[in-house]
């Protein structure tokens, strides 16, 4: 919306804020334990947590209502609109950024310049040495992803409508060919984005993905899901991988029966949900 309205600087600011928020969330997740121990919680402790959570919610709600009703003077936005024409800007947003709040804009630009200088002065090694992004394979990768989203979404929706909680599912192991953290992560993310497939675990040492898939009615569905994950791997290797990565995936396009490809099928009566 900011780009359409002629305010790319606001779009960049929002992008940076959301990026930093994601970084903070990831840092918090890294501090959390890998496994949660299921133990018995004292009833008094549960009640205390509920009381504290409710009190915080009520306090935030009251604070928001009080601050919104505490304004006694008129808002300054009409003044910005009236004085925007005198600044020579094309819209109110540009007038605020380059005239009314020019020092704030200068500070934001200075932060970006300092960050750019630090990155340029202390360059890091490439994440994937020897990799060259290839525009045409990237376009093909995105086109296949869009087609998979539509096709898989339709299939999962039909299974839910037809079978409900009794939709059959399985957890399969898929042996990967690439040996790069970046490529394995990309394959896992693209696989999880497709409806009906969810990467439950990544075995980095043995280069295996444990994927929860549905629907599964027989061995042919298991083979089809495994081939779909390997197809994503080939497209990722061709799009952003090295030449050796692409060659490795091409040489193993018909490989089957590798160790760890035994599915762990779930009982349809257990009520799997997508």
PDB file of C-alpha atoms in Angstrom:
ATOM      1  CA  UNK A   1       0.000   0.000   0.000  1.00  0.00           C
ATOM      2  CA  UNK A   2       2.841   2.386   0.822  1.00  0.00           C
ATOM      3  CA  UNK A   3       4.494   1.710  -2.531  1.00  0.00           C
ATOM      4  CA  UNK A   4       1.249   2.344  -4.412  1.00  0.00           C
ATOM      5  CA  UNK A   5       0.700   5.584  -2.522  1.00  0.00           C
ATOM      6  CA  UNK A   6       4.175   6.861  -3.360  1.00  0.00           C
ATOM      7  CA  UNK A   7       5.887   6.270  -0.005  1.00  0.00           C
ATOM      8  CA  UNK A   8       8.646   3.676  -0.576  1.00  0.00           C
ATOM      9  CA  UNK A   9      10.529   4.924   2.492  1.00  0.00           C
ATOM     10  CA  UNK A  10       7.619   3.925   4.728  1.00  0.00           C
ATOM     11  CA  UNK A  11       7.501   0.544   3.021  1.00  0.00           C
ATOM     12  CA  UNK A  12      11.209   0.091   3.717  1.00  0.00           C
ATOM     13  CA  UNK A  13      10.719   1.115   7.349  1.00  0.00           C
ATOM     14  CA  UNK A  14       7.894  -1.363   7.809  1.00  0.00           C
ATOM     15  CA  UNK A  15       9.998  -4.089   6.187  1.00  0.00           C
ATOM     16  CA  UNK A  16      12.915  -3.390   8.513  1.00  0.00           C
ATOM     17  CA  UNK A  17      10.703  -3.329  11.605  1.00  0.00           C
ATOM     18  CA  UNK A  18       9.074  -6.644  10.695  1.00  0.00           C
ATOM     19  CA  UNK A  19      12.486  -8.151   9.932  1.00  0.00           C
ATOM     20  CA  UNK A  20      13.855  -7.124  13.320  1.00  0.00           C
ATOM     21  CA  UNK A  21      10.714  -8.479  14.992  1.00  0.00           C
ATOM     22  CA  UNK A  22      11.294 -11.827  13.284  1.00  0.00           C
ATOM     23  CA  UNK A  23      14.938 -11.811  14.387  1.00  0.00           C
ATOM     24  CA  UNK A  24      13.922 -11.176  17.995  1.00  0.00           C
ATOM     25  CA  UNK A  25      11.359 -13.996  17.867  1.00  0.00           C
ATOM     26  CA  UNK A  26      13.964 -16.388  16.463  1.00  0.00           C
ATOM     27  CA  UNK A  27      16.428 -15.415  19.188  1.00  0.00           C
ATOM     28  CA  UNK A  28      13.787 -16.073  21.821  1.00  0.00           C
ATOM     29  CA  UNK A  29      12.988 -19.459  20.283  1.00  0.00           C
ATOM     30  CA  UNK A  30      16.677 -20.378  20.344  1.00  0.00           C
ATOM     31  CA  UNK A  31      16.706 -19.883  24.111  1.00  0.00           C
ATOM     32  CA  UNK A  32      13.783 -22.225  24.605  1.00  0.00           C
ATOM     33  CA  UNK A  33      14.429 -25.910  25.373  1.00  0.00           C
ATOM     34  CA  UNK A  34      14.392 -28.391  22.518  1.00  0.00           C
ATOM     35  CA  UNK A  35      11.999 -30.656  24.411  1.00  0.00           C
ATOM     36  CA  UNK A  36       9.187 -29.749  26.768  1.00  0.00           C
ATOM     37  CA  UNK A  37       8.804 -32.040  29.742  1.00  0.00           C
ATOM     38  CA  UNK A  38       5.192 -32.878  30.469  1.00  0.00           C
ATOM     39  CA  UNK A  39       4.751 -32.654  34.195  1.00  0.00           C
ATOM     40  CA  UNK A  40       1.960 -32.090  36.632  1.00  0.00           C
ATOM     41  CA  UNK A  41       1.310 -28.461  37.345  1.00  0.00           C
ATOM     42  CA  UNK A  42       0.060 -27.443  40.758  1.00  0.00           C
ATOM     43  CA  UNK A  43      -3.499 -26.178  40.653  1.00  0.00           C
ATOM     44  CA  UNK A  44      -2.520 -23.073  42.602  1.00  0.00           C
ATOM     45  CA  UNK A  45       0.148 -22.249  40.006  1.00  0.00           C
ATOM     46  CA  UNK A  46      -2.362 -22.620  37.167  1.00  0.00           C
ATOM     47  CA  UNK A  47      -4.815 -20.337  38.894  1.00  0.00           C
ATOM     48  CA  UNK A  48      -2.083 -17.772  39.484  1.00  0.00           C
ATOM     49  CA  UNK A  49      -1.125 -17.813  35.801  1.00  0.00           C
ATOM     50  CA  UNK A  50      -4.745 -17.383  34.745  1.00  0.00           C
ATOM     51  CA  UNK A  51      -5.173 -14.482  37.171  1.00  0.00           C
ATOM     52  CA  UNK A  52      -1.994 -12.733  35.995  1.00  0.00           C
ATOM     53  CA  UNK A  53      -2.922 -13.187  32.317  1.00  0.00           C
ATOM     54  CA  UNK A  54      -6.414 -11.841  32.902  1.00  0.00           C
ATOM     55  CA  UNK A  55      -5.102  -8.867  34.888  1.00  0.00           C
ATOM     56  CA  UNK A  56      -2.629  -7.962  32.146  1.00  0.00           C
ATOM     57  CA  UNK A  57      -5.369  -8.185  29.501  1.00  0.00           C
ATOM     58  CA  UNK A  58      -7.729  -5.985  31.520  1.00  0.00           C
ATOM     59  CA  UNK A  59      -4.939  -3.479  32.211  1.00  0.00           C
ATOM     60  CA  UNK A  60      -3.986  -3.171  28.548  1.00  0.00           C
ATOM     61  CA  UNK A  61      -7.635  -2.789  27.519  1.00  0.00           C
ATOM     62  CA  UNK A  62      -8.287  -0.084  30.107  1.00  0.00           C
ATOM     63  CA  UNK A  63      -5.093   1.730  29.153  1.00  0.00           C
ATOM     64  CA  UNK A  64      -6.063   1.732  25.472  1.00  0.00           C
ATOM     65  CA  UNK A  65      -9.564   3.041  26.229  1.00  0.00           C
ATOM     66  CA  UNK A  66      -8.243   5.701  28.613  1.00  0.00           C
ATOM     67  CA  UNK A  67      -5.583   7.007  26.254  1.00  0.00           C
ATOM     68  CA  UNK A  68      -7.985   7.139  23.304  1.00  0.00           C
ATOM     69  CA  UNK A  69     -10.459   9.199  25.342  1.00  0.00           C
ATOM     70  CA  UNK A  70      -7.860  11.457  26.998  1.00  0.00           C
ATOM     71  CA  UNK A  71      -7.293  13.729  23.980  1.00  0.00           C
ATOM     72  CA  UNK A  72      -8.450  17.276  24.618  1.00  0.00           C
ATOM     73  CA  UNK A  73      -6.859  19.126  21.695  1.00  0.00           C
ATOM     74  CA  UNK A  74      -7.768  18.504  18.036  1.00  0.00           C
ATOM     75  CA  UNK A  75      -5.618  16.116  16.049  1.00  0.00           C
ATOM     76  CA  UNK A  76      -2.672  17.523  14.077  1.00  0.00           C
ATOM     77  CA  UNK A  77      -3.472  15.565  10.903  1.00  0.00           C
ATOM     78  CA  UNK A  78      -5.776  18.294   9.468  1.00  0.00           C
ATOM     79  CA  UNK A  79      -2.946  20.802   9.930  1.00  0.00           C
ATOM     80  CA  UNK A  80      -0.589  18.546   7.975  1.00  0.00           C
ATOM     81  CA  UNK A  81      -3.098  18.356   5.153  1.00  0.00           C
ATOM     82  CA  UNK A  82      -3.583  22.140   5.023  1.00  0.00           C
ATOM     83  CA  UNK A  83       0.158  22.897   5.044  1.00  0.00           C
ATOM     84  CA  UNK A  84       1.241  20.098   2.683  1.00  0.00           C
ATOM     85  CA  UNK A  85       0.771  22.228  -0.430  1.00  0.00           C
ATOM     86  CA  UNK A  86       3.182  24.893   0.859  1.00  0.00           C
ATOM     87  CA  UNK A  87       6.027  22.359   1.081  1.00  0.00           C
ATOM     88  CA  UNK A  88       5.960  21.520  -2.619  1.00  0.00           C
ATOM     89  CA  UNK A  89       5.478  17.787  -1.920  1.00  0.00           C
ATOM     90  CA  UNK A  90       3.172  15.657  -4.035  1.00  0.00           C
ATOM     91  CA  UNK A  91       1.348  14.134  -1.072  1.00  0.00           C
ATOM     92  CA  UNK A  92       1.007  14.449   2.680  1.00  0.00           C
ATOM     93  CA  UNK A  93       3.286  11.492   3.418  1.00  0.00           C
ATOM     94  CA  UNK A  94       6.200  13.044   1.514  1.00  0.00           C
ATOM     95  CA  UNK A  95       5.569  16.380   3.230  1.00  0.00           C
ATOM     96  CA  UNK A  96       5.755  14.777   6.663  1.00  0.00           C
ATOM     97  CA  UNK A  97       8.917  12.828   5.870  1.00  0.00           C
ATOM     98  CA  UNK A  98      10.971  15.529   4.136  1.00  0.00           C
ATOM     99  CA  UNK A  99       9.640  18.667   5.807  1.00  0.00           C
ATOM    100  CA  UNK A 100       7.638  18.361   9.010  1.00  0.00           C
ATOM    101  CA  UNK A 101       9.715  15.458  10.424  1.00  0.00           C
ATOM    102  CA  UNK A 102      12.877  15.833   8.416  1.00  0.00           C
ATOM    103  CA  UNK A 103      15.159  15.151  11.389  1.00  0.00           C
ATOM    104  CA  UNK A 104      13.465  11.805  12.039  1.00  0.00           C
ATOM    105  CA  UNK A 105      13.958  10.854   8.405  1.00  0.00           C
ATOM    106  CA  UNK A 106      17.586  11.936   8.598  1.00  0.00           C
ATOM    107  CA  UNK A 107      18.105   9.720  11.633  1.00  0.00           C
ATOM    108  CA  UNK A 108      16.588   6.699   9.897  1.00  0.00           C
ATOM    109  CA  UNK A 109      18.759   7.254   6.818  1.00  0.00           C
ATOM    110  CA  UNK A 110      21.841   7.598   9.023  1.00  0.00           C
ATOM    111  CA  UNK A 111      21.070   4.237  10.660  1.00  0.00           C
ATOM    112  CA  UNK A 112      20.781   2.600   7.253  1.00  0.00           C
ATOM    113  CA  UNK A 113      24.053   4.181   6.087  1.00  0.00           C
ATOM    114  CA  UNK A 114      25.894   3.021   9.203  1.00  0.00           C
ATOM    115  CA  UNK A 115      24.500  -0.500   8.824  1.00  0.00           C
ATOM    116  CA  UNK A 116      25.524  -0.566   5.164  1.00  0.00           C
ATOM    117  CA  UNK A 117      29.026   0.637   6.013  1.00  0.00           C
ATOM    118  CA  UNK A 118      29.428  -2.029   8.710  1.00  0.00           C
ATOM    119  CA  UNK A 119      28.268  -4.786   6.384  1.00  0.00           C
ATOM    120  CA  UNK A 120      30.578  -3.576   3.631  1.00  0.00           C
ATOM    121  CA  UNK A 121      33.568  -3.253   5.975  1.00  0.00           C
ATOM    122  CA  UNK A 122      33.119  -6.642   7.667  1.00  0.00           C
ATOM    123  CA  UNK A 123      31.981  -8.850   4.840  1.00  0.00           C
ATOM    124  CA  UNK A 124      30.953 -12.405   5.692  1.00  0.00           C
ATOM    125  CA  UNK A 125      31.775 -15.486   3.625  1.00  0.00           C
ATOM    126  CA  UNK A 126      29.080 -16.536   1.170  1.00  0.00           C
ATOM    127  CA  UNK A 127      26.346 -18.728   2.579  1.00  0.00           C
ATOM    128  CA  UNK A 128      26.573 -21.075  -0.400  1.00  0.00           C
ATOM    129  CA  UNK A 129      30.016 -20.810  -2.069  1.00  0.00           C
ATOM    130  CA  UNK A 130      29.918 -21.296  -5.814  1.00  0.00           C
ATOM    131  CA  UNK A 131      26.152 -20.910  -6.070  1.00  0.00           C
ATOM    132  CA  UNK A 132      24.757 -18.619  -8.731  1.00  0.00           C
ATOM    133  CA  UNK A 133      21.054 -17.736  -8.692  1.00  0.00           C
ATOM    134  CA  UNK A 134      19.570 -18.725 -12.052  1.00  0.00           C
ATOM    135  CA  UNK A 135      16.571 -16.554 -13.045  1.00  0.00           C
ATOM    136  CA  UNK A 136      14.789 -19.073 -15.285  1.00  0.00           C
ATOM    137  CA  UNK A 137      14.968 -22.008 -12.819  1.00  0.00           C
ATOM    138  CA  UNK A 138      13.814 -19.657 -10.050  1.00  0.00           C
ATOM    139  CA  UNK A 139      10.774 -18.705 -12.136  1.00  0.00           C
ATOM    140  CA  UNK A 140      10.082 -22.390 -12.756  1.00  0.00           C
ATOM    141  CA  UNK A 141      10.437 -23.101  -9.039  1.00  0.00           C
ATOM    142  CA  UNK A 142       7.892 -20.410  -8.162  1.00  0.00           C
ATOM    143  CA  UNK A 143       5.515 -21.568 -10.909  1.00  0.00           C
ATOM    144  CA  UNK A 144       5.645 -25.167  -9.663  1.00  0.00           C
ATOM    145  CA  UNK A 145       5.138 -23.946  -6.089  1.00  0.00           C
ATOM    146  CA  UNK A 146       2.019 -22.022  -7.095  1.00  0.00           C
ATOM    147  CA  UNK A 147       0.659 -25.042  -8.968  1.00  0.00           C
ATOM    148  CA  UNK A 148       1.395 -27.303  -5.981  1.00  0.00           C
ATOM    149  CA  UNK A 149      -0.375 -24.903  -3.630  1.00  0.00           C
ATOM    150  CA  UNK A 150      -3.525 -24.915  -5.749  1.00  0.00           C
ATOM    151  CA  UNK A 151      -3.528 -28.659  -6.445  1.00  0.00           C
ATOM    152  CA  UNK A 152      -2.638 -29.748  -2.903  1.00  0.00           C
ATOM    153  CA  UNK A 153      -5.028 -27.257  -1.326  1.00  0.00           C
ATOM    154  CA  UNK A 154      -7.889 -28.626  -3.423  1.00  0.00           C
ATOM    155  CA  UNK A 155      -6.959 -32.220  -2.541  1.00  0.00           C
ATOM    156  CA  UNK A 156      -6.714 -31.541   1.192  1.00  0.00           C
ATOM    157  CA  UNK A 157      -9.996 -29.596   1.218  1.00  0.00           C
ATOM    158  CA  UNK A 158     -11.766 -32.478  -0.520  1.00  0.00           C
ATOM    159  CA  UNK A 159     -10.313 -35.013   1.902  1.00  0.00           C
ATOM    160  CA  UNK A 160     -11.432 -32.952   4.891  1.00  0.00           C
ATOM    161  CA  UNK A 161     -14.942 -32.550   3.493  1.00  0.00           C
ATOM    162  CA  UNK A 162     -15.227 -36.225   2.550  1.00  0.00           C
ATOM    163  CA  UNK A 163     -13.456 -37.979   5.427  1.00  0.00           C
ATOM    164  CA  UNK A 164     -13.135 -35.338   8.138  1.00  0.00           C
ATOM    165  CA  UNK A 165     -10.964 -36.406  11.049  1.00  0.00           C
ATOM    166  CA  UNK A 166     -10.601 -39.906   9.600  1.00  0.00           C
ATOM    167  CA  UNK A 167      -8.367 -38.746   6.746  1.00  0.00           C
ATOM    168  CA  UNK A 168      -5.481 -41.213   6.490  1.00  0.00           C
ATOM    169  CA  UNK A 169      -1.957 -39.879   6.948  1.00  0.00           C
ATOM    170  CA  UNK A 170       1.609 -41.116   7.291  1.00  0.00           C
ATOM    171  CA  UNK A 171       5.041 -39.927   8.339  1.00  0.00           C
ATOM    172  CA  UNK A 172       7.682 -40.786   5.746  1.00  0.00           C
ATOM    173  CA  UNK A 173      11.432 -40.403   5.620  1.00  0.00           C
ATOM    174  CA  UNK A 174      12.881 -38.803   2.519  1.00  0.00           C
ATOM    175  CA  UNK A 175      16.584 -39.157   1.757  1.00  0.00           C
ATOM    176  CA  UNK A 176      17.930 -35.915   0.304  1.00  0.00           C
ATOM    177  CA  UNK A 177      20.856 -35.570  -2.106  1.00  0.00           C
ATOM    178  CA  UNK A 178      21.945 -32.010  -1.391  1.00  0.00           C
ATOM    179  CA  UNK A 179      24.393 -31.391   1.439  1.00  0.00           C
ATOM    180  CA  UNK A 180      23.936 -27.711   2.265  1.00  0.00           C
ATOM    181  CA  UNK A 181      22.170 -26.118   5.215  1.00  0.00           C
ATOM    182  CA  UNK A 182      20.654 -23.472   2.961  1.00  0.00           C
ATOM    183  CA  UNK A 183      19.323 -25.918   0.372  1.00  0.00           C
ATOM    184  CA  UNK A 184      17.984 -28.364   2.953  1.00  0.00           C
ATOM    185  CA  UNK A 185      16.222 -25.511   4.751  1.00  0.00           C
ATOM    186  CA  UNK A 186      14.748 -24.272   1.466  1.00  0.00           C
ATOM    187  CA  UNK A 187      13.452 -27.742   0.606  1.00  0.00           C
ATOM    188  CA  UNK A 188      11.925 -28.110   4.065  1.00  0.00           C
ATOM    189  CA  UNK A 189      10.261 -24.689   3.928  1.00  0.00           C
ATOM    190  CA  UNK A 190       8.810 -25.187   0.449  1.00  0.00           C
ATOM    191  CA  UNK A 191       7.566 -28.634   1.408  1.00  0.00           C
ATOM    192  CA  UNK A 192       5.862 -27.297   4.531  1.00  0.00           C
ATOM    193  CA  UNK A 193       4.231 -24.481   2.559  1.00  0.00           C
ATOM    194  CA  UNK A 194       2.356 -27.027   0.433  1.00  0.00           C
ATOM    195  CA  UNK A 195      -0.987 -28.055   1.993  1.00  0.00           C
ATOM    196  CA  UNK A 196      -1.029 -31.664   3.114  1.00  0.00           C
ATOM    197  CA  UNK A 197       2.704 -31.911   3.817  1.00  0.00           C
ATOM    198  CA  UNK A 198       4.524 -30.837   6.969  1.00  0.00           C
ATOM    199  CA  UNK A 199       8.198 -31.376   7.765  1.00  0.00           C
ATOM    200  CA  UNK A 200       8.145 -32.743  11.299  1.00  0.00           C
ATOM    201  CA  UNK A 201      11.912 -33.135  11.728  1.00  0.00           C
ATOM    202  CA  UNK A 202      15.177 -32.620   9.868  1.00  0.00           C
ATOM    203  CA  UNK A 203      18.033 -35.083  10.324  1.00  0.00           C
ATOM    204  CA  UNK A 204      20.916 -32.907   9.156  1.00  0.00           C
ATOM    205  CA  UNK A 205      23.640 -35.475   9.719  1.00  0.00           C
ATOM    206  CA  UNK A 206      21.990 -38.122   7.557  1.00  0.00           C
ATOM    207  CA  UNK A 207      20.300 -35.578   5.232  1.00  0.00           C
ATOM    208  CA  UNK A 208      16.785 -36.839   5.825  1.00  0.00           C
ATOM    209  CA  UNK A 209      13.412 -35.181   6.149  1.00  0.00           C
ATOM    210  CA  UNK A 210      10.614 -36.651   8.212  1.00  0.00           C
ATOM    211  CA  UNK A 211       7.465 -35.476   6.458  1.00  0.00           C
ATOM    212  CA  UNK A 212       3.864 -35.804   7.625  1.00  0.00           C
ATOM    213  CA  UNK A 213       1.746 -36.313   4.495  1.00  0.00           C
ATOM    214  CA  UNK A 214      -1.917 -36.805   3.669  1.00  0.00           C
ATOM    215  CA  UNK A 215      -3.902 -38.368   2.176  1.00  0.00           C
ATOM    216  CA  UNK A 216      -2.268 -41.809   2.149  1.00  0.00           C
ATOM    217  CA  UNK A 217      -4.362 -44.703   0.877  1.00  0.00           C
ATOM    218  CA  UNK A 218      -1.560 -47.080  -0.112  1.00  0.00           C
ATOM    219  CA  UNK A 219       2.095 -47.484  -1.127  1.00  0.00           C
ATOM    220  CA  UNK A 220       1.535 -45.559  -4.358  1.00  0.00           C
ATOM    221  CA  UNK A 221       0.551 -42.427  -2.405  1.00  0.00           C
ATOM    222  CA  UNK A 222       3.669 -42.760  -0.253  1.00  0.00           C
ATOM    223  CA  UNK A 223       5.838 -43.006  -3.370  1.00  0.00           C
ATOM    224  CA  UNK A 224       4.046 -40.035  -4.899  1.00  0.00           C
ATOM    225  CA  UNK A 225       4.624 -37.828  -1.837  1.00  0.00           C
ATOM    226  CA  UNK A 226       8.290 -38.857  -1.642  1.00  0.00           C
ATOM    227  CA  UNK A 227       8.796 -38.115  -5.338  1.00  0.00           C
ATOM    228  CA  UNK A 228       7.142 -34.708  -4.850  1.00  0.00           C
ATOM    229  CA  UNK A 229       9.634 -33.784  -2.113  1.00  0.00           C
ATOM    230  CA  UNK A 230      12.547 -34.916  -4.274  1.00  0.00           C
ATOM    231  CA  UNK A 231      11.168 -32.896  -7.184  1.00  0.00           C
ATOM    232  CA  UNK A 232      11.230 -29.813  -4.947  1.00  0.00           C
ATOM    233  CA  UNK A 233      14.817 -30.665  -4.047  1.00  0.00           C
ATOM    234  CA  UNK A 234      15.819 -30.841  -7.724  1.00  0.00           C
ATOM    235  CA  UNK A 235      14.170 -27.496  -8.500  1.00  0.00           C
ATOM    236  CA  UNK A 236      15.838 -25.813  -5.529  1.00  0.00           C
ATOM    237  CA  UNK A 237      19.251 -27.214  -6.507  1.00  0.00           C
ATOM    238  CA  UNK A 238      18.817 -26.019 -10.093  1.00  0.00           C
ATOM    239  CA  UNK A 239      17.603 -22.582  -8.968  1.00  0.00           C
ATOM    240  CA  UNK A 240      20.121 -21.594  -6.279  1.00  0.00           C
ATOM    241  CA  UNK A 241      22.468 -24.539  -5.817  1.00  0.00           C
ATOM    242  CA  UNK A 242      25.914 -25.187  -7.178  1.00  0.00           C
ATOM    243  CA  UNK A 243      26.493 -27.135 -10.372  1.00  0.00           C
ATOM    244  CA  UNK A 244      27.476 -30.205  -8.365  1.00  0.00           C
ATOM    245  CA  UNK A 245      24.245 -30.005  -6.340  1.00  0.00           C
ATOM    246  CA  UNK A 246      22.167 -29.924  -9.505  1.00  0.00           C
ATOM    247  CA  UNK A 247      24.145 -32.830 -10.986  1.00  0.00           C
ATOM    248  CA  UNK A 248      23.735 -34.905  -7.816  1.00  0.00           C
ATOM    249  CA  UNK A 249      19.965 -34.482  -7.789  1.00  0.00           C
ATOM    250  CA  UNK A 250      19.723 -35.239 -11.513  1.00  0.00           C
ATOM    251  CA  UNK A 251      21.702 -38.459 -11.149  1.00  0.00           C
ATOM    252  CA  UNK A 252      19.343 -39.704  -8.442  1.00  0.00           C
ATOM    253  CA  UNK A 253      15.988 -38.776  -9.979  1.00  0.00           C
ATOM    254  CA  UNK A 254      15.027 -42.445 -10.273  1.00  0.00           C
ATOM    255  CA  UNK A 255      16.629 -43.670  -7.056  1.00  0.00           C
ATOM    256  CA  UNK A 256      14.246 -45.526  -4.765  1.00  0.00           C
ATOM    257  CA  UNK A 257      14.488 -47.834  -1.793  1.00  0.00           C
ATOM    258  CA  UNK A 258      17.216 -45.899  -0.014  1.00  0.00           C
ATOM    259  CA  UNK A 259      17.645 -46.405   3.725  1.00  0.00           C
ATOM    260  CA  UNK A 260      15.125 -44.545   5.821  1.00  0.00           C
ATOM    261  CA  UNK A 261      12.356 -44.579   3.188  1.00  0.00           C
ATOM    262  CA  UNK A 262      10.082 -46.796   5.239  1.00  0.00           C
ATOM    263  CA  UNK A 263       6.845 -44.942   6.044  1.00  0.00           C
ATOM    264  CA  UNK A 264       5.334 -44.896   9.477  1.00  0.00           C
ATOM    265  CA  UNK A 265       1.673 -44.946   8.601  1.00  0.00           C
ATOM    266  CA  UNK A 266      -0.917 -43.719  11.037  1.00  0.00           C
ATOM    267  CA  UNK A 267      -4.178 -45.424  11.793  1.00  0.00           C
ATOM    268  CA  UNK A 268      -6.984 -43.482  10.068  1.00  0.00           C
ATOM    269  CA  UNK A 269      -9.065 -43.934  13.178  1.00  0.00           C
ATOM    270  CA  UNK A 270      -6.690 -41.794  15.233  1.00  0.00           C
ATOM    271  CA  UNK A 271      -8.217 -38.629  13.811  1.00  0.00           C
ATOM    272  CA  UNK A 272      -5.336 -36.981  11.966  1.00  0.00           C
ATOM    273  CA  UNK A 273      -5.898 -33.354  11.125  1.00  0.00           C
ATOM    274  CA  UNK A 274      -4.292 -31.404   8.329  1.00  0.00           C
TER     275      UNK A 274
END
